[in-house]
């Protein structure tokens, strides 16, 4: 077991970090309070693509960078230190592209994949609905067969990238017990999107997607009829790991900001970093972050390979996202009243980390997955 990054990984992350600081952060930081407009989102995706961020999971033969998940995770973690919004934008787009690469027909792949991997097109995955979050089976969006096409109707909620996406992967019921995945194209299909205002990660679009009797060709099925739920559930291990990389990046920034402030701020005649109770907070933050990293790196390394990869993804996700919240809350405490103001970045880290315990399996759902793996007993219902 080696706990150090290889020289190759270290250099790659260092060079990516320099690029992010110089090219991504200046653009992304203008949108910390509102969603990236479509042109900015596309510009960011095109900038990140040559580094494999947005296409790293797609094998080289599919036009992507063909990274292993650990390497890709390091890139997302580094990006999230500066812009968790850009990291969210890219990993959701990358997830949609990967589903298309793995499951769509050759015709659909030829039409969309080259532009998805280059960042010219942005994808999203619309699963959740107003009445169905943790329990995906309870979705109501329907796709009714009509000749050689389907008529799709329903409302999707919390769809990341909704306002900027060109390609929507919609999970719909094709029968009472059958779920299928359809590709809808913003240019070809009538897709109504309402951007949702939220607590944090405000540069990263999240929207409600409304489909009213939209006619979609049967060619746009992604994967065989009836494979939608299985493919969606398979994708959750991956998305849990990558939400966790956002948590690592945000938590690292919160710790760095707290350390700097504690060294600069003086009370009772010395820097507050010299007070034991401030050091206790810093020690807790560093310990939480170190534990998160080990869990997330283990989950990334085994993703899709280890027989325990679902368990490890749930452990990593539930721990690292809750830890990021504790770490950013401590960072505010160390800043005193200044930490509560928008003049310092720690309130933003807190709001951003607060967003992460909900998506891709809430902390409670991930604990149920862990509990089931430990006991063999399903306690979901
Ligand atoms: C930042 C962000 C990005 C997202 N991106 C997307 C996206 O791109 N596409 C998409 O489809 N969705 C997306 N979502 C939605 C996300 O997947 C859902 O919010 C999540 O699955 C939880 O569903 P819900 O919000 O409806 O909560 P609910 O499922 O209604 O849960 C409410 C509460 O009940 C708890 N709960 C539910 N069931 C149980 C149980 N059996 N036992 C104990 N407690 C339980 C939950 O833990 C939670 O605390 C995103 C959400 C966020 C916050």
CSV table of C-alpha atoms and ligand atoms in Angstrom, one decimal:
chain,number,residue,atom,x,y,z
A,1,UNK,CA,0.0,0.0,0.0
A,2,UNK,CA,1.5,3.3,-1.1
A,3,UNK,CA,0.0,6.5,0.3
A,4,UNK,CA,2.1,8.9,-1.9
A,5,UNK,CA,1.0,10.1,-5.3
A,6,UNK,CA,3.3,8.9,-8.1
A,7,UNK,CA,5.6,11.5,-9.6
A,8,UNK,CA,3.5,11.3,-12.8
A,9,UNK,CA,0.3,12.0,-11.0
A,10,UNK,CA,1.9,14.8,-9.0
A,11,UNK,CA,3.3,16.6,-12.1
A,12,UNK,CA,0.0,16.2,-14.0
A,13,UNK,CA,-2.1,17.6,-11.2
A,14,UNK,CA,0.5,20.5,-10.7
A,15,UNK,CA,0.3,21.5,-14.3
A,16,UNK,CA,-3.5,21.2,-14.4
A,17,UNK,CA,-3.7,23.3,-11.2
A,18,UNK,CA,-1.6,26.0,-12.8
A,19,UNK,CA,-3.9,26.0,-15.8
A,20,UNK,CA,-7.1,26.1,-13.7
A,21,UNK,CA,-5.7,29.1,-11.7
A,22,UNK,CA,-4.8,31.0,-14.9
A,23,UNK,CA,-7.6,30.1,-17.3
A,24,UNK,CA,-10.6,28.6,-15.5
A,25,UNK,CA,-10.8,30.4,-12.2
A,26,UNK,CA,-10.8,34.0,-13.6
A,27,UNK,CA,-13.8,33.1,-15.8
A,28,UNK,CA,-15.6,30.9,-13.3
A,29,UNK,CA,-15.3,33.3,-10.4
A,30,UNK,CA,-17.6,35.8,-12.1
A,31,UNK,CA,-20.4,33.3,-11.8
A,32,UNK,CA,-20.3,32.3,-8.1
A,33,UNK,CA,-23.7,33.9,-7.6
A,34,UNK,CA,-25.5,32.9,-10.8
A,35,UNK,CA,-25.4,30.0,-13.2
A,36,UNK,CA,-22.8,30.1,-16.0
A,37,UNK,CA,-24.6,31.4,-19.1
A,38,UNK,CA,-24.6,28.8,-21.9
A,39,UNK,CA,-21.7,30.5,-23.8
A,40,UNK,CA,-19.5,30.6,-20.7
A,41,UNK,CA,-20.3,27.0,-19.8
A,42,UNK,CA,-19.3,25.9,-23.4
A,43,UNK,CA,-16.2,28.0,-23.2
A,44,UNK,CA,-15.2,26.3,-19.9
A,45,UNK,CA,-15.9,22.9,-21.3
A,46,UNK,CA,-13.8,23.6,-24.4
A,47,UNK,CA,-10.9,24.9,-22.2
A,48,UNK,CA,-11.0,21.8,-19.9
A,49,UNK,CA,-11.3,19.2,-22.7
A,50,UNK,CA,-7.6,19.0,-23.7
A,51,UNK,CA,-6.9,18.0,-20.1
A,52,UNK,CA,-9.4,15.2,-20.2
A,53,UNK,CA,-11.8,17.0,-17.8
A,54,UNK,CA,-15.2,16.4,-19.3
A,55,UNK,CA,-14.0,13.4,-21.4
A,56,UNK,CA,-11.4,11.5,-19.3
A,57,UNK,CA,-13.7,8.5,-18.7
A,58,UNK,CA,-14.3,8.0,-22.4
A,59,UNK,CA,-11.7,5.6,-23.9
A,60,UNK,CA,-9.3,6.9,-26.5
A,61,UNK,CA,-11.1,5.0,-29.2
A,62,UNK,CA,-14.2,7.0,-28.3
A,63,UNK,CA,-12.3,10.2,-28.6
A,64,UNK,CA,-11.8,10.7,-24.8
A,65,UNK,CA,-8.6,10.8,-22.8
A,66,UNK,CA,-9.1,7.3,-21.4
A,67,UNK,CA,-8.1,8.1,-17.8
A,68,UNK,CA,-8.5,5.6,-15.0
A,69,UNK,CA,-11.0,7.0,-12.4
A,70,UNK,CA,-8.3,7.7,-9.8
A,71,UNK,CA,-6.4,10.0,-12.2
A,72,UNK,CA,-9.6,11.7,-13.3
A,73,UNK,CA,-10.6,12.1,-9.6
A,74,UNK,CA,-7.3,14.0,-8.9
A,75,UNK,CA,-8.1,16.4,-11.7
A,76,UNK,CA,-11.6,17.0,-10.4
A,77,UNK,CA,-10.4,17.5,-6.8
A,78,UNK,CA,-7.9,20.1,-8.0
A,79,UNK,CA,-10.5,21.9,-10.1
A,80,UNK,CA,-12.9,21.9,-7.2
A,81,UNK,CA,-10.4,23.8,-5.0
A,82,UNK,CA,-10.8,26.7,-7.3
A,83,UNK,CA,-14.2,26.2,-8.9
A,84,UNK,CA,-16.5,23.4,-7.7
A,85,UNK,CA,-19.1,24.9,-10.1
A,86,UNK,CA,-16.9,24.1,-13.1
A,87,UNK,CA,-16.1,20.7,-11.6
A,88,UNK,CA,-19.8,19.9,-11.3
A,89,UNK,CA,-20.5,21.1,-14.8
A,90,UNK,CA,-17.8,18.9,-16.2
A,91,UNK,CA,-18.5,15.7,-14.3
A,92,UNK,CA,-22.2,15.7,-15.1
A,93,UNK,CA,-21.4,16.3,-18.8
A,94,UNK,CA,-18.8,13.6,-18.7
A,95,UNK,CA,-21.3,11.1,-17.1
A,96,UNK,CA,-23.8,11.7,-19.9
A,97,UNK,CA,-21.2,11.3,-22.6
A,98,UNK,CA,-20.0,8.0,-21.0
A,99,UNK,CA,-23.6,6.6,-20.9
A,100,UNK,CA,-23.9,7.5,-24.6
A,101,UNK,CA,-20.5,5.9,-25.4
A,102,UNK,CA,-21.4,2.7,-23.4
A,103,UNK,CA,-25.0,2.2,-24.5
A,104,UNK,CA,-26.2,4.3,-27.5
A,105,UNK,CA,-26.4,3.0,-31.1
A,106,UNK,CA,-23.5,3.7,-33.5
A,107,UNK,CA,-25.7,6.2,-35.3
A,108,UNK,CA,-26.3,8.2,-32.1
A,109,UNK,CA,-22.7,7.9,-31.1
A,110,UNK,CA,-21.5,9.2,-34.4
A,111,UNK,CA,-23.9,12.1,-34.2
A,112,UNK,CA,-23.1,13.3,-30.7
A,113,UNK,CA,-19.9,11.8,-29.2
A,114,UNK,CA,-17.3,13.8,-31.0
A,115,UNK,CA,-18.8,17.1,-29.9
A,116,UNK,CA,-19.5,15.9,-26.4
A,117,UNK,CA,-15.8,14.9,-25.9
A,118,UNK,CA,-14.5,18.2,-27.4
A,119,UNK,CA,-16.8,20.2,-25.1
A,120,UNK,CA,-18.8,21.7,-28.0
A,121,UNK,CA,-21.9,19.9,-26.6
A,122,UNK,CA,-22.9,19.6,-23.0
A,123,UNK,CA,-24.9,16.7,-21.6
A,124,UNK,CA,-27.0,16.1,-18.5
A,125,UNK,CA,-28.9,13.3,-16.9
A,126,UNK,CA,-32.5,13.9,-15.8
A,127,UNK,CA,-33.6,11.2,-13.3
A,128,UNK,CA,-35.2,12.9,-10.2
A,129,UNK,CA,-38.7,14.3,-10.3
A,130,UNK,CA,-40.8,16.4,-7.9
A,131,UNK,CA,-42.2,13.2,-6.4
A,132,UNK,CA,-39.2,10.9,-6.9
A,133,UNK,CA,-35.7,11.5,-5.4
A,134,UNK,CA,-34.2,8.8,-3.3
A,135,UNK,CA,-36.7,6.3,-4.7
A,136,UNK,CA,-35.9,6.4,-8.4
A,137,UNK,CA,-38.5,3.7,-9.2
A,138,UNK,CA,-41.3,6.2,-8.3
A,139,UNK,CA,-40.6,8.4,-11.4
A,140,UNK,CA,-43.7,9.2,-13.4
A,141,UNK,CA,-42.2,10.5,-16.7
A,142,UNK,CA,-43.7,8.3,-19.4
A,143,UNK,CA,-42.6,7.4,-22.9
A,144,UNK,CA,-45.5,5.9,-24.9
A,145,UNK,CA,-44.8,4.0,-28.1
A,146,UNK,CA,-46.4,5.5,-31.1
A,147,UNK,CA,-45.3,3.9,-34.4
A,148,UNK,CA,-41.5,4.2,-34.7
A,149,UNK,CA,-41.3,6.8,-32.0
A,150,UNK,CA,-42.2,7.6,-28.4
A,151,UNK,CA,-44.2,10.4,-26.9
A,152,UNK,CA,-42.4,11.6,-23.8
A,153,UNK,CA,-44.2,13.6,-21.0
A,154,UNK,CA,-43.2,14.5,-17.5
A,155,UNK,CA,-41.3,16.8,-15.2
A,156,UNK,CA,-37.7,16.3,-14.1
A,157,UNK,CA,-36.3,18.1,-11.1
A,158,UNK,CA,-32.8,19.2,-9.9
A,159,UNK,CA,-31.3,18.4,-13.3
A,160,UNK,CA,-27.7,19.6,-13.1
A,161,UNK,CA,-26.5,21.5,-16.3
A,162,UNK,CA,-30.2,21.9,-17.4
A,163,UNK,CA,-29.9,25.5,-18.5
A,164,UNK,CA,-26.7,24.9,-20.5
A,165,UNK,CA,-27.2,21.4,-21.8
A,166,UNK,CA,-27.6,20.5,-25.5
A,167,UNK,CA,-28.2,16.8,-24.8
A,168,UNK,CA,-30.6,15.5,-22.2
A,169,UNK,CA,-30.7,11.8,-21.1
A,170,UNK,CA,-34.2,11.3,-19.8
A,171,UNK,CA,-35.2,8.3,-17.7
A,172,UNK,CA,-38.8,7.4,-18.5
A,173,UNK,CA,-41.2,4.6,-17.9
A,174,UNK,CA,-41.9,2.7,-21.1
A,175,UNK,CA,-44.2,0.3,-19.2
A,176,UNK,CA,-45.6,0.1,-15.7
A,177,UNK,CA,-42.4,-1.8,-14.6
A,178,UNK,CA,-40.0,-0.9,-17.4
A,179,UNK,CA,-37.6,2.0,-17.4
A,180,UNK,CA,-35.7,3.2,-20.5
A,181,UNK,CA,-33.3,6.0,-21.2
A,182,UNK,CA,-33.9,8.5,-24.1
A,183,UNK,CA,-31.6,11.1,-25.6
A,184,UNK,CA,-33.4,14.4,-26.3
A,185,UNK,CA,-31.7,17.2,-28.2
A,186,UNK,CA,-32.4,20.8,-27.3
A,187,UNK,CA,-32.4,21.7,-31.0
A,188,UNK,CA,-34.7,19.0,-32.1
A,189,UNK,CA,-37.1,18.5,-29.2
A,190,UNK,CA,-39.2,21.0,-27.2
A,191,UNK,CA,-37.6,21.0,-23.8
A,192,UNK,CA,-38.7,23.7,-21.3
A,193,UNK,CA,-36.2,24.5,-18.6
A,194,UNK,CA,-36.6,26.6,-15.5
A,195,UNK,CA,-33.4,27.4,-13.6
A,196,UNK,CA,-33.7,26.8,-9.9
A,197,UNK,CA,-32.2,29.2,-7.4
A,198,UNK,CA,-30.3,27.5,-4.6
A,199,UNK,CA,-28.1,27.8,-1.5
A,200,UNK,CA,-24.7,27.1,-3.0
A,201,UNK,CA,-22.8,25.9,-6.1
A,202,UNK,CA,-24.6,28.7,-7.9
A,203,UNK,CA,-22.4,28.8,-11.0
A,204,UNK,CA,-23.4,25.2,-11.7
A,205,UNK,CA,-26.9,25.2,-13.4
A,206,UNK,CA,-29.6,23.2,-11.9
A,207,UNK,CA,-33.1,23.2,-13.4
A,208,UNK,CA,-36.6,21.8,-13.7
A,209,UNK,CA,-37.1,20.2,-17.1
A,210,UNK,CA,-40.6,19.9,-18.5
A,211,UNK,CA,-41.6,17.7,-21.4
A,212,UNK,CA,-45.1,17.8,-22.8
A,213,UNK,CA,-45.9,15.1,-25.3
A,214,UNK,CA,-42.5,15.4,-27.0
A,215,UNK,CA,-42.1,13.0,-30.0
A,216,UNK,CA,-38.8,11.2,-29.8
A,217,UNK,CA,-37.5,8.7,-32.4
A,218,UNK,CA,-37.0,5.1,-31.2
A,219,UNK,CA,-33.4,5.6,-32.5
A,220,UNK,CA,-32.8,7.9,-29.5
A,221,UNK,CA,-33.1,5.0,-27.0
A,222,UNK,CA,-29.9,4.8,-25.1
A,223,UNK,CA,-29.3,1.1,-24.5
A,224,UNK,CA,-31.9,-1.6,-25.0
A,225,UNK,CA,-35.6,-0.9,-24.0
A,226,UNK,CA,-36.0,-1.6,-20.3
A,227,UNK,CA,-32.3,-1.1,-19.4
A,228,UNK,CA,-32.7,2.4,-18.1
A,229,UNK,CA,-33.0,1.8,-14.4
A,230,UNK,CA,-30.1,-0.7,-14.3
A,231,UNK,CA,-27.8,1.7,-16.2
A,232,UNK,CA,-28.9,4.6,-13.9
A,233,UNK,CA,-28.2,2.6,-10.8
A,234,UNK,CA,-24.8,1.5,-12.2
A,235,UNK,CA,-23.9,5.2,-12.7
A,236,UNK,CA,-24.4,6.0,-9.0
A,237,UNK,CA,-21.2,4.4,-7.8
A,238,UNK,CA,-19.3,6.7,-10.2
A,239,UNK,CA,-21.2,9.8,-9.4
A,240,UNK,CA,-20.8,9.2,-5.6
A,241,UNK,CA,-17.1,9.1,-6.1
A,242,UNK,CA,-17.0,12.3,-8.1
A,243,UNK,CA,-19.3,14.2,-5.8
A,244,UNK,CA,-16.7,13.2,-3.2
A,245,UNK,CA,-13.9,14.8,-5.2
A,246,UNK,CA,-15.8,18.1,-5.1
A,247,UNK,CA,-16.1,17.7,-1.3
A,248,UNK,CA,-12.3,17.2,-1.1
A,249,UNK,CA,-11.6,20.3,-3.1
A,250,UNK,CA,-13.9,22.5,-1.2
A,251,UNK,CA,-12.7,21.1,2.2
A,252,UNK,CA,-9.0,21.7,1.2
A,253,UNK,CA,-9.8,25.3,0.3
A,254,UNK,CA,-11.6,25.8,3.6
A,255,UNK,CA,-8.7,24.4,5.5
A,256,UNK,CA,-6.1,26.5,3.6
A,257,UNK,CA,-8.2,29.7,4.1
A,258,UNK,CA,-8.6,28.9,7.9
A,259,UNK,CA,-4.8,28.3,8.3
A,260,UNK,CA,-4.0,31.6,6.6
A,261,UNK,CA,-6.5,33.6,8.6
A,262,UNK,CA,-5.4,32.0,11.9
A,263,UNK,CA,-1.8,32.9,11.2
A,264,UNK,CA,-2.7,36.6,10.3
A,265,UNK,CA,-5.4,37.4,12.9
A,266,UNK,CA,-4.1,38.4,16.3
A,267,UNK,CA,-6.1,38.4,19.6
A,268,UNK,CA,-4.8,38.4,23.2
A,269,UNK,CA,-1.4,39.6,21.8
A,270,UNK,CA,-0.6,36.7,19.5
A,271,UNK,CA,-1.9,35.1,16.3
A,272,UNK,CA,-5.0,33.1,17.0
A,273,UNK,CA,-3.2,30.1,15.5
A,274,UNK,CA,-1.2,30.0,18.7
A,275,UNK,CA,-4.3,29.4,20.9
A,276,UNK,CA,-4.8,25.8,21.7
A,277,UNK,CA,-8.5,25.7,21.0
A,278,UNK,CA,-7.9,27.1,17.5
A,279,UNK,CA,-5.3,24.4,16.9
A,280,UNK,CA,-7.8,21.8,18.1
A,281,UNK,CA,-10.3,23.0,15.4
A,282,UNK,CA,-7.5,23.0,12.8
A,283,UNK,CA,-6.4,19.5,13.9
A,284,UNK,CA,-10.0,18.2,13.5
A,285,UNK,CA,-10.3,19.7,10.1
A,286,UNK,CA,-7.0,18.2,8.9
A,287,UNK,CA,-7.9,14.8,10.3
A,288,UNK,CA,-11.4,14.9,8.6
A,289,UNK,CA,-9.8,15.9,5.3
A,290,UNK,CA,-7.1,13.2,5.5
A,291,UNK,CA,-9.6,10.5,6.3
A,292,UNK,CA,-11.9,11.7,3.5
A,293,UNK,CA,-9.0,11.6,1.0
A,294,UNK,CA,-8.1,8.0,1.9
A,295,UNK,CA,-11.7,6.9,1.6
A,296,UNK,CA,-12.3,8.7,-1.7
A,297,UNK,CA,-9.0,7.5,-3.2
A,298,UNK,CA,-9.8,3.9,-2.3
A,299,UNK,CA,-13.3,4.2,-3.8
A,300,UNK,CA,-11.9,5.8,-7.0
A,301,UNK,CA,-9.2,3.1,-7.4
A,302,UNK,CA,-11.6,0.3,-7.1
A,303,UNK,CA,-14.5,1.9,-9.0
A,304,UNK,CA,-15.9,-0.7,-11.5
A,305,UNK,CA,-13.2,-3.2,-10.5
A,306,UNK,CA,-13.4,-4.1,-6.8
A,307,UNK,CA,-16.3,-6.3,-5.7
A,308,UNK,CA,-16.8,-3.8,-2.9
A,309,UNK,CA,-16.9,-0.8,-5.1
A,310,UNK,CA,-20.5,0.2,-4.3
A,311,UNK,CA,-19.8,-0.1,-0.6
A,312,UNK,CA,-16.6,1.9,-0.8
A,313,UNK,CA,-18.3,4.6,-2.9
A,314,UNK,CA,-21.1,4.9,-0.3
A,315,UNK,CA,-18.6,5.1,2.5
A,316,UNK,CA,-16.5,7.7,0.7
A,317,UNK,CA,-19.5,9.8,-0.3
A,318,UNK,CA,-21.3,9.8,3.0
A,319,UNK,CA,-18.1,10.5,5.0
A,320,UNK,CA,-16.4,13.1,2.7
A,321,UNK,CA,-19.5,15.2,2.1
A,322,UNK,CA,-20.4,15.4,5.8
A,323,UNK,CA,-16.7,16.0,6.6
A,324,UNK,CA,-16.5,18.9,4.1
A,325,UNK,CA,-19.5,20.5,5.9
A,326,UNK,CA,-17.8,20.2,9.3
A,327,UNK,CA,-14.5,21.5,7.9
A,328,UNK,CA,-16.1,24.6,6.2
A,329,UNK,CA,-18.2,25.3,9.4
A,330,UNK,CA,-15.0,25.2,11.5
A,331,UNK,CA,-13.4,27.5,8.9
A,332,UNK,CA,-16.1,30.0,9.6
A,333,UNK,CA,-15.7,29.7,13.4
A,334,UNK,CA,-12.0,30.4,13.0
A,335,UNK,CA,-12.8,33.6,11.0
A,336,UNK,CA,-15.2,34.8,13.7
A,337,UNK,CA,-17.8,37.3,12.4
A,338,UNK,CA,-15.7,38.0,9.3
A,339,UNK,CA,-16.4,34.3,8.3
A,340,UNK,CA,-20.1,35.0,8.1
A,341,UNK,CA,-19.6,37.8,5.6
A,342,UNK,CA,-19.3,37.6,1.8
A,343,UNK,CA,-15.9,39.4,2.1
A,344,UNK,CA,-14.2,36.1,2.9
A,345,UNK,CA,-14.6,32.9,0.9
A,346,UNK,CA,-15.4,30.6,3.8
A,347,UNK,CA,-19.1,31.3,3.8
A,348,UNK,CA,-19.2,30.2,0.2
A,349,UNK,CA,-17.3,27.0,1.0
A,350,UNK,CA,-19.9,26.3,3.7
A,351,UNK,CA,-22.8,26.9,1.3
A,352,UNK,CA,-21.1,24.9,-1.4
A,353,UNK,CA,-20.4,21.9,0.8
A,354,UNK,CA,-23.9,22.0,2.2
A,355,UNK,CA,-25.1,21.1,-1.3
A,356,UNK,CA,-23.2,17.8,-1.4
A,357,UNK,CA,-24.8,15.6,1.2
A,358,UNK,CA,-28.0,15.4,-0.9
A,359,UNK,CA,-27.2,14.4,-4.5
A,360,UNK,CA,-26.4,10.9,-5.7
A,361,UNK,CA,-27.8,9.2,-2.6
A,362,UNK,CA,-28.3,11.4,0.5
A,363,UNK,CA,-26.1,10.6,3.5
A,364,UNK,CA,-29.1,8.5,4.9
A,365,UNK,CA,-29.4,6.5,1.7
A,366,UNK,CA,-25.7,5.8,1.6
A,367,UNK,CA,-25.8,4.7,5.2
A,368,UNK,CA,-28.6,2.3,4.3
A,369,UNK,CA,-26.4,0.9,1.5
A,370,UNK,CA,-23.5,0.5,3.9
A,371,UNK,CA,-25.9,-1.1,6.5
A,372,UNK,CA,-27.2,-3.5,4.0
A,373,UNK,CA,-23.7,-4.6,2.9
A,374,UNK,CA,-22.8,-5.2,6.5
A,375,UNK,CA,-25.9,-7.0,7.7
A,376,UNK,CA,-27.4,-8.4,4.5
A,377,UNK,CA,-30.7,-6.8,5.6
A,378,UNK,CA,-32.4,-4.2,3.4
A,379,UNK,CA,-33.7,-1.4,5.6
A,380,UNK,CA,-34.8,0.9,2.8
A,381,UNK,CA,-38.5,0.3,3.3
B,1,LIG,C1,-26.3,19.6,-6.2
B,1,LIG,C2,-27.4,18.6,-6.7
B,1,LIG,C3,-27.3,18.1,-8.0
B,1,LIG,C4,-28.2,17.2,-8.4
B,1,LIG,N1,-28.1,16.8,-9.7
B,1,LIG,C5,-29.1,15.9,-10.2
B,1,LIG,C6,-29.1,15.5,-11.6
B,1,LIG,O1,-28.2,16.0,-12.4
B,1,LIG,N2,-30.0,14.7,-12.1
B,1,LIG,C7,-31.0,14.3,-11.2
B,1,LIG,O2,-31.9,13.5,-11.7
B,1,LIG,N3,-31.1,14.6,-9.9
B,1,LIG,C8,-30.1,15.5,-9.4
B,1,LIG,N4,-30.2,15.9,-8.1
B,1,LIG,C9,-31.3,15.4,-7.3
B,1,LIG,C10,-30.8,14.3,-6.2
B,1,LIG,O3,-30.4,13.2,-6.9
B,1,LIG,C11,-31.9,14.2,-5.2
B,1,LIG,O4,-32.1,15.4,-4.5
B,1,LIG,C12,-31.6,13.1,-4.2
B,1,LIG,O5,-31.7,11.8,-4.8
B,1,LIG,C13,-32.6,13.1,-3.0
B,1,LIG,O6,-33.9,13.2,-3.4
B,1,LIG,P1,-34.9,14.3,-2.8
B,1,LIG,O7,-34.2,15.6,-2.9
B,1,LIG,O8,-36.2,14.2,-3.6
B,1,LIG,O9,-35.1,13.9,-1.3
B,1,LIG,P2,-36.0,12.7,-0.8
B,1,LIG,O10,-35.8,11.4,-1.5
B,1,LIG,O11,-37.4,13.2,-0.7
B,1,LIG,O12,-35.5,12.6,0.7
B,1,LIG,C14,-35.8,13.5,1.7
B,1,LIG,C15,-35.2,13.1,3.0
B,1,LIG,O13,-35.6,11.8,3.4
B,1,LIG,C16,-34.5,10.9,3.6
B,1,LIG,N5,-34.9,9.6,3.1
B,1,LIG,C17,-35.5,9.2,1.9
B,1,LIG,N6,-35.7,7.9,1.9
B,1,LIG,C18,-35.3,7.4,3.1
B,1,LIG,C19,-35.2,6.1,3.7
B,1,LIG,N7,-35.6,5.0,3.0
B,1,LIG,N8,-34.7,6.0,4.9
B,1,LIG,C20,-34.3,7.1,5.6
B,1,LIG,N9,-34.3,8.3,5.1
B,1,LIG,C21,-34.8,8.5,3.9
B,1,LIG,C22,-33.4,11.5,2.7
B,1,LIG,O14,-32.1,11.1,3.2
B,1,LIG,C23,-33.7,13.0,2.9
B,1,LIG,O15,-33.1,13.4,4.1
B,1,LIG,C24,-29.3,16.8,-7.6
B,1,LIG,C25,-29.4,17.3,-6.3
B,1,LIG,C26,-28.4,18.2,-5.8
B,1,LIG,C27,-28.6,18.7,-4.4
